PDB file of C-alpha atoms in Angstrom:
ATOM      1  CA  MET Z 256      10.702  -2.026 -15.809  1.00 72.00           C
ATOM      2  CA  ALA Z 257       7.694  -2.541 -18.304  1.00 84.00           C
ATOM      3  CA  LEU Z 258       5.397  -0.703 -15.318  1.00 87.00           C
ATOM      4  CA  ARG Z 259       7.988   2.522 -15.643  1.00 88.00           C
ATOM      5  CA  MET Z 260       7.797   2.728 -19.286  1.00 92.00           C
ATOM      6  CA  ILE Z 261       4.074   2.467 -19.297  1.00 93.00           C
ATOM      7  CA  ASN Z 262       4.329   4.800 -16.328  1.00 92.00           C
ATOM      8  CA  ILE Z 263       6.247   7.128 -18.344  1.00 94.00           C
ATOM      9  CA  ALA Z 264       4.117   7.174 -21.556  1.00 96.00           C
ATOM     10  CA  LEU Z 265       0.860   7.820 -19.171  1.00 96.00           C
ATOM     11  CA  ARG Z 266       2.308  10.674 -18.050  1.00 96.00           C
ATOM     12  CA  GLY Z 267       3.043  11.932 -21.479  1.00 97.00           C
ATOM     13  CA  VAL Z 268      -0.397  11.137 -22.762  1.00 97.00           C
ATOM     14  CA  GLU Z 269      -1.875  12.892 -19.291  1.00 97.00           C
ATOM     15  CA  TRP Z 270       0.253  15.905 -20.481  1.00 98.00           C
ATOM     16  CA  PHE Z 271      -1.382  15.983 -23.711  1.00 98.00           C
ATOM     17  CA  PHE Z 272      -4.626  16.141 -22.824  1.00 98.00           C
ATOM     18  CA  THR Z 273      -4.087  18.285 -19.926  1.00 98.00           C
ATOM     19  CA  ILE Z 274      -2.411  20.947 -22.199  1.00 98.00           C
ATOM     20  CA  ILE Z 275      -5.170  20.575 -24.725  1.00 98.00           C
ATOM     21  CA  ILE Z 276      -8.272  20.938 -21.926  1.00 98.00           C
ATOM     22  CA  MET Z 277      -5.956  24.052 -20.338  1.00 97.00           C
ATOM     23  CA  ALA Z 278      -6.290  25.785 -24.419  1.00 97.00           C
ATOM     24  CA  LEU Z 279      -9.579  24.772 -24.859  1.00 97.00           C
ATOM     25  CA  ILE Z 280     -11.156  26.258 -21.443  1.00 96.00           C
ATOM     26  CA  GLY Z 281      -9.073  29.082 -21.593  1.00 95.00           C
ATOM     27  CA  ASN Z 282     -10.429  30.140 -25.290  1.00 94.00           C
ATOM     28  CA  MET Z 283     -13.728  29.618 -23.330  1.00 93.00           C
ATOM     29  CA  ILE Z 284     -12.780  31.904 -21.094  1.00 93.00           C
ATOM     30  CA  ALA Z 285     -11.023  34.622 -23.329  1.00 92.00           C
ATOM     31  CA  ASP Z 286     -14.124  34.655 -25.282  1.00 90.00           C
ATOM     32  CA  ALA Z 287     -16.622  35.210 -22.611  1.00 87.00           C
ATOM     33  CA  PHE Z 288     -17.724  38.881 -22.306  1.00 84.00           C
ATOM     34  CA  HIS Z 289     -20.442  38.016 -19.239  1.00 80.00           C
ATOM     35  CA  GLY Z 290     -17.746  36.305 -16.813  1.00 78.00           C
ATOM     36  CA  SER Z 291     -17.565  32.431 -17.368  1.00 83.00           C
ATOM     37  CA  ALA Z 292     -19.830  29.614 -15.361  1.00 86.00           C
ATOM     38  CA  ALA Z 293     -18.204  28.692 -12.430  1.00 91.00           C
ATOM     39  CA  SER Z 294     -17.780  24.587 -13.631  1.00 92.00           C
ATOM     40  CA  VAL Z 295     -15.506  26.532 -16.548  1.00 93.00           C
ATOM     41  CA  ASN Z 296     -13.157  28.226 -13.982  1.00 94.00           C
ATOM     42  CA  TYR Z 297     -13.279  24.965 -11.578  1.00 96.00           C
ATOM     43  CA  ILE Z 298     -12.167  23.306 -15.343  1.00 96.00           C
ATOM     44  CA  LEU Z 299      -9.473  25.347 -15.509  1.00 96.00           C
ATOM     45  CA  PHE Z 300      -8.326  25.297 -12.090  1.00 97.00           C
ATOM     46  CA  VAL Z 301      -7.958  21.793 -12.493  1.00 97.00           C
ATOM     47  CA  SER Z 302      -6.450  21.455 -15.645  1.00 97.00           C
ATOM     48  CA  ALA Z 303      -3.890  23.715 -13.886  1.00 98.00           C
ATOM     49  CA  PHE Z 304      -3.386  21.983 -10.955  1.00 98.00           C
ATOM     50  CA  SER Z 305      -3.187  18.555 -13.063  1.00 97.00           C
ATOM     51  CA  MET Z 306      -0.306  20.484 -15.082  1.00 97.00           C
ATOM     52  CA  LEU Z 307       1.322  21.294 -11.714  1.00 97.00           C
ATOM     53  CA  THR Z 308       1.472  18.205 -10.369  1.00 97.00           C
ATOM     54  CA  LEU Z 309       2.702  16.329 -13.639  1.00 97.00           C
ATOM     55  CA  PHE Z 310       6.376  18.290 -13.447  1.00 96.00           C
ATOM     56  CA  TYR Z 311       6.274  16.370 -10.304  1.00 95.00           C
ATOM     57  CA  LEU Z 312       4.878  12.946 -11.678  1.00 95.00           C
ATOM     58  CA  THR Z 313       6.646  13.051 -14.711  1.00 95.00           C
ATOM     59  CA  ALA Z 314       9.918  13.568 -12.892  1.00 94.00           C
ATOM     60  CA  ALA Z 315       9.149  10.767 -10.613  1.00 92.00           C
ATOM     61  CA  ALA Z 316       8.360   8.504 -13.078  1.00 92.00           C
ATOM     62  CA  ILE Z 317      11.823   9.032 -15.171  1.00 92.00           C
ATOM     63  CA  SER Z 318      13.912   9.075 -11.967  1.00 88.00           C
ATOM     64  CA  GLU Z 319      13.015   7.477  -8.693  1.00 85.00           C
ATOM     65  CA  SER Z 320      15.478  10.038  -6.718  1.00 84.00           C
ATOM     66  CA  PHE Z 321      12.955  12.962  -7.588  1.00 85.00           C
ATOM     67  CA  MET Z 322      10.528  10.469  -5.884  1.00 85.00           C
ATOM     68  CA  ILE Z 323       9.823  11.705  -1.907  1.00 84.00           C
ATOM     69  CA  HIS Z 324       7.672   7.961  -1.228  1.00 86.00           C
ATOM     70  CA  PRO Z 325       5.528   5.988  -3.140  1.00 86.00           C
ATOM     71  CA  ILE Z 326       2.683   6.925  -1.118  1.00 92.00           C
ATOM     72  CA  VAL Z 327       2.924  10.421  -2.306  1.00 92.00           C
ATOM     73  CA  VAL Z 328       2.776  10.080  -5.638  1.00 93.00           C
ATOM     74  CA  CYS Z 329      -0.116   7.557  -5.215  1.00 93.00           C
ATOM     75  CA  PHE Z 330      -1.296  10.442  -3.070  1.00 95.00           C
ATOM     76  CA  VAL Z 331      -0.565  13.330  -5.788  1.00 96.00           C
ATOM     77  CA  ASP Z 332      -2.555  10.913  -8.880  1.00 96.00           C
ATOM     78  CA  LEU Z 333      -5.832  10.153  -6.263  1.00 97.00           C
ATOM     79  CA  LEU Z 334      -6.198  13.900  -5.907  1.00 97.00           C
ATOM     80  CA  ASN Z 335      -5.838  14.313  -9.480  1.00 97.00           C
ATOM     81  CA  ASP Z 336      -8.432  11.608 -10.248  1.00 97.00           C
ATOM     82  CA  ILE Z 337     -10.849  13.110  -7.627  1.00 98.00           C
ATOM     83  CA  PHE Z 338     -10.527  16.727  -9.064  1.00 98.00           C
ATOM     84  CA  ILE Z 339     -10.768  15.707 -13.024  1.00 98.00           C
ATOM     85  CA  PHE Z 340     -13.738  13.580 -11.792  1.00 98.00           C
ATOM     86  CA  CYS Z 341     -15.538  16.180 -10.323  1.00 97.00           C
ATOM     87  CA  GLY Z 342     -14.884  18.367 -13.039  1.00 97.00           C
ATOM     88  CA  ALA Z 343     -15.369  16.020 -16.280  1.00 96.00           C
ATOM     89  CA  LEU Z 344     -18.972  14.838 -14.367  1.00 96.00           C
ATOM     90  CA  ALA Z 345     -19.821  19.299 -13.544  1.00 95.00           C
ATOM     91  CA  LEU Z 346     -19.308  19.977 -16.755  1.00 94.00           C
ATOM     92  CA  SER Z 347     -21.027  17.266 -18.569  1.00 94.00           C
ATOM     93  CA  LEU Z 348     -24.001  17.317 -16.471  1.00 94.00           C
ATOM     94  CA  LYS Z 349     -24.223  21.260 -17.103  1.00 92.00           C
ATOM     95  CA  LEU Z 350     -23.464  20.909 -20.634  1.00 91.00           C
ATOM     96  CA  ARG Z 351     -26.386  18.244 -21.283  1.00 85.00           C
ATOM     97  CA  VAL Z 352     -24.750  17.393 -24.275  1.00 73.00           C
ATOM     98  CA  ARG Z 353     -27.329  18.728 -27.037  1.00 75.00           C
ATOM     99  CA  ASP Z 354     -26.901  19.531 -30.897  1.00 85.00           C
ATOM    100  CA  CYS Z 355     -24.817  22.952 -30.625  1.00 87.00           C
ATOM    101  CA  SER Z 356     -26.433  24.169 -34.045  1.00 90.00           C
ATOM    102  CA  ASN Z 357     -29.707  24.640 -31.820  1.00 88.00           C
ATOM    103  CA  GLU Z 358     -29.901  28.185 -30.947  1.00 88.00           C
ATOM    104  CA  ALA Z 359     -32.277  28.059 -28.525  1.00 88.00           C
ATOM    105  CA  PHE Z 360     -30.361  25.509 -26.842  1.00 88.00           C
ATOM    106  CA  THR Z 361     -27.053  27.393 -26.725  1.00 88.00           C
ATOM    107  CA  SER Z 362     -28.819  30.583 -25.724  1.00 87.00           C
ATOM    108  CA  THR Z 363     -30.004  29.468 -22.235  1.00 88.00           C
ATOM    109  CA  ASN Z 364     -27.717  26.841 -21.177  1.00 88.00           C
ATOM    110  CA  SER Z 365     -25.126  27.963 -18.476  1.00 87.00           C
ATOM    111  CA  ILE Z 366     -22.037  26.884 -19.997  1.00 90.00           C
ATOM    112  CA  THR Z 367     -22.684  28.007 -23.927  1.00 88.00           C
ATOM    113  CA  ARG Z 368     -24.193  31.451 -23.321  1.00 86.00           C
ATOM    114  CA  GLY Z 369     -22.262  34.209 -22.700  1.00 82.00           C
ATOM    115  CA  ALA Z 370     -20.060  34.326 -25.954  1.00 87.00           C
ATOM    116  CA  PRO Z 371     -20.532  35.943 -29.251  1.00 87.00           C
ATOM    117  CA  ASP Z 372     -20.501  32.702 -30.984  1.00 89.00           C
ATOM    118  CA  GLN Z 373     -22.437  30.515 -28.977  1.00 90.00           C
ATOM    119  CA  GLU Z 374     -21.905  27.134 -31.188  1.00 90.00           C
ATOM    120  CA  LYS Z 375     -17.992  27.341 -30.824  1.00 92.00           C
ATOM    121  CA  ARG Z 376     -18.399  28.233 -26.931  1.00 92.00           C
ATOM    122  CA  CYS Z 377     -20.608  24.574 -27.146  1.00 92.00           C
ATOM    123  CA  ARG Z 378     -18.126  22.536 -29.293  1.00 93.00           C
ATOM    124  CA  GLU Z 379     -15.586  23.510 -27.030  1.00 94.00           C
ATOM    125  CA  ALA Z 380     -17.593  22.703 -23.672  1.00 94.00           C
ATOM    126  CA  GLN Z 381     -18.026  19.132 -25.426  1.00 94.00           C
ATOM    127  CA  ALA Z 382     -14.282  18.997 -26.675  1.00 96.00           C
ATOM    128  CA  ALA Z 383     -13.152  19.298 -23.239  1.00 96.00           C
ATOM    129  CA  THR Z 384     -15.760  17.394 -21.870  1.00 96.00           C
ATOM    130  CA  ALA Z 385     -14.460  14.103 -23.736  1.00 96.00           C
ATOM    131  CA  PHE Z 386     -10.659  15.310 -23.174  1.00 98.00           C
ATOM    132  CA  LEU Z 387     -11.740  15.421 -19.571  1.00 98.00           C
ATOM    133  CA  TRP Z 388     -12.846  11.689 -19.409  1.00 97.00           C
ATOM    134  CA  PHE Z 389      -9.738  10.616 -21.669  1.00 98.00           C
ATOM    135  CA  LEU Z 390      -7.393  11.980 -18.950  1.00 98.00           C
ATOM    136  CA  TRP Z 391      -9.136  10.797 -16.126  1.00 98.00           C
ATOM    137  CA  ALA Z 392      -8.762   7.377 -17.720  1.00 98.00           C
ATOM    138  CA  ALA Z 393      -5.168   7.836 -17.924  1.00 97.00           C
ATOM    139  CA  PHE Z 394      -5.189   9.551 -14.238  1.00 97.00           C
ATOM    140  CA  ILE Z 395      -7.306   5.968 -13.256  1.00 97.00           C
ATOM    141  CA  ALA Z 396      -4.127   4.165 -15.102  1.00 96.00           C
ATOM    142  CA  SER Z 397      -1.329   5.974 -13.368  1.00 95.00           C
ATOM    143  CA  THR Z 398      -2.856   5.563  -9.437  1.00 95.00           C
ATOM    144  CA  VAL Z 399      -3.432   1.969 -10.031  1.00 94.00           C
ATOM    145  CA  ILE Z 400       0.923   1.662 -11.350  1.00 92.00           C
ATOM    146  CA  SER Z 401       1.118   3.840  -8.322  1.00 90.00           C
ATOM    147  CA  GLY Z 402      -0.762   1.807  -5.889  1.00 91.00           C
ATOM    148  CA  LEU Z 403       1.590  -1.244  -7.246  1.00 89.00           C
ATOM    149  CA  GLY Z 404       4.470   0.843  -6.438  1.00 83.00           C
ATOM    150  CA  ILE Z 405       3.459   1.159  -2.700  1.00 82.00           C
ATOM    151  CA  ARG Z 406       2.753  -2.524  -2.368  1.00 76.00           C
ATOM    152  CA  GLY Z 407       6.190  -3.006  -3.504  1.00 64.00           C
ATOM    153  CA  THR Z 408       7.597  -0.616  -1.162  1.00 60.00           C
ATOM    154  CA  MET Z 409       5.736  -1.764   1.679  1.00 54.00           C
ATOM    155  CA  ALA Z 410       6.447  -5.455   1.345  1.00 51.00           C
ATOM    156  CA  GLU Z 411      10.214  -4.207   1.386  1.00 54.00           C
ATOM    157  CA  MET Z 412      10.026  -2.480   4.634  1.00 52.00           C
ATOM    158  CA  HIS Z 413       8.038  -5.145   6.946  1.00 52.00           C
ATOM    159  CA  GLY Z 414      11.200  -7.636   5.764  1.00 52.00           C
ATOM    160  CA  PRO Z 415      10.664 -11.010   5.191  1.00 54.00           C
ATOM    161  CA  ARG Z 416       7.036 -12.702   5.924  1.00 54.00           C
ATOM    162  CA  PRO Z 417       6.340 -13.832   9.029  1.00 54.00           C
ATOM    163  CA  GLY Z 418       6.952 -18.120   9.583  1.00 56.00           C
ATOM    164  CA  ARG Z 419       9.720 -17.541   7.526  1.00 58.00           C
ATOM    165  CA  ARG Z 420      13.748 -17.509   8.748  1.00 58.00           C
ATOM    166  CA  GLY Z 421      16.449 -15.420   8.287  1.00 60.00           C
ATOM    167  CA  HIS Z 422      18.817 -18.681   7.153  1.00 65.00           C
ATOM    168  CA  PRO Z 423      18.970 -19.387   2.407  1.00 67.00           C
ATOM    169  CA  SER Z 424      16.939 -22.378   1.500  1.00 67.00           C
ATOM    170  CA  MET Z 425      18.618 -25.399  -0.091  1.00 70.00           C
ATOM    171  CA  ALA Z 426      18.541 -24.448  -3.338  1.00 72.00           C
ATOM    172  CA  GLN Z 427      20.774 -21.227  -2.476  1.00 67.00           C
ATOM    173  CA  VAL Z 428      23.777 -23.453  -0.372  1.00 61.00           C
TER     174      VAL Z 428
END
């Protein structure tokens, strides 16, 4: 029961971070006048994928009747882990966290250039990067909880451990 409540709380945190990331990246794309860098577009895909999968993952965390199988939940969590990690890493490496008020940097960086207010775009990219790493940490924790759920169901599927007989022990008689 405690893991279930932690999982529900983590899903809420994941929703919060996903919405913030989508808003920041969506604003960066909307402000761009010559298109956006591929890594920025990828982050928008990551946030959309995360949001779509969170509909299922939240429902499965609240009620087990929505859960197809614990392996599916763990697999979807793992996909989110991989996509978010790749996106956070790509955005951090492309952004090369520098001073956003340095116009020489923002006008030459592939993430920050292409917007009327490059300093604002740089700060949005820095915030999105930070929230991506927080979202990744939350999904890692959810994946661990999902993995613990798989371990419990796999033990039930295999029946009693080898070497144990099917009769009750003396304490149960």
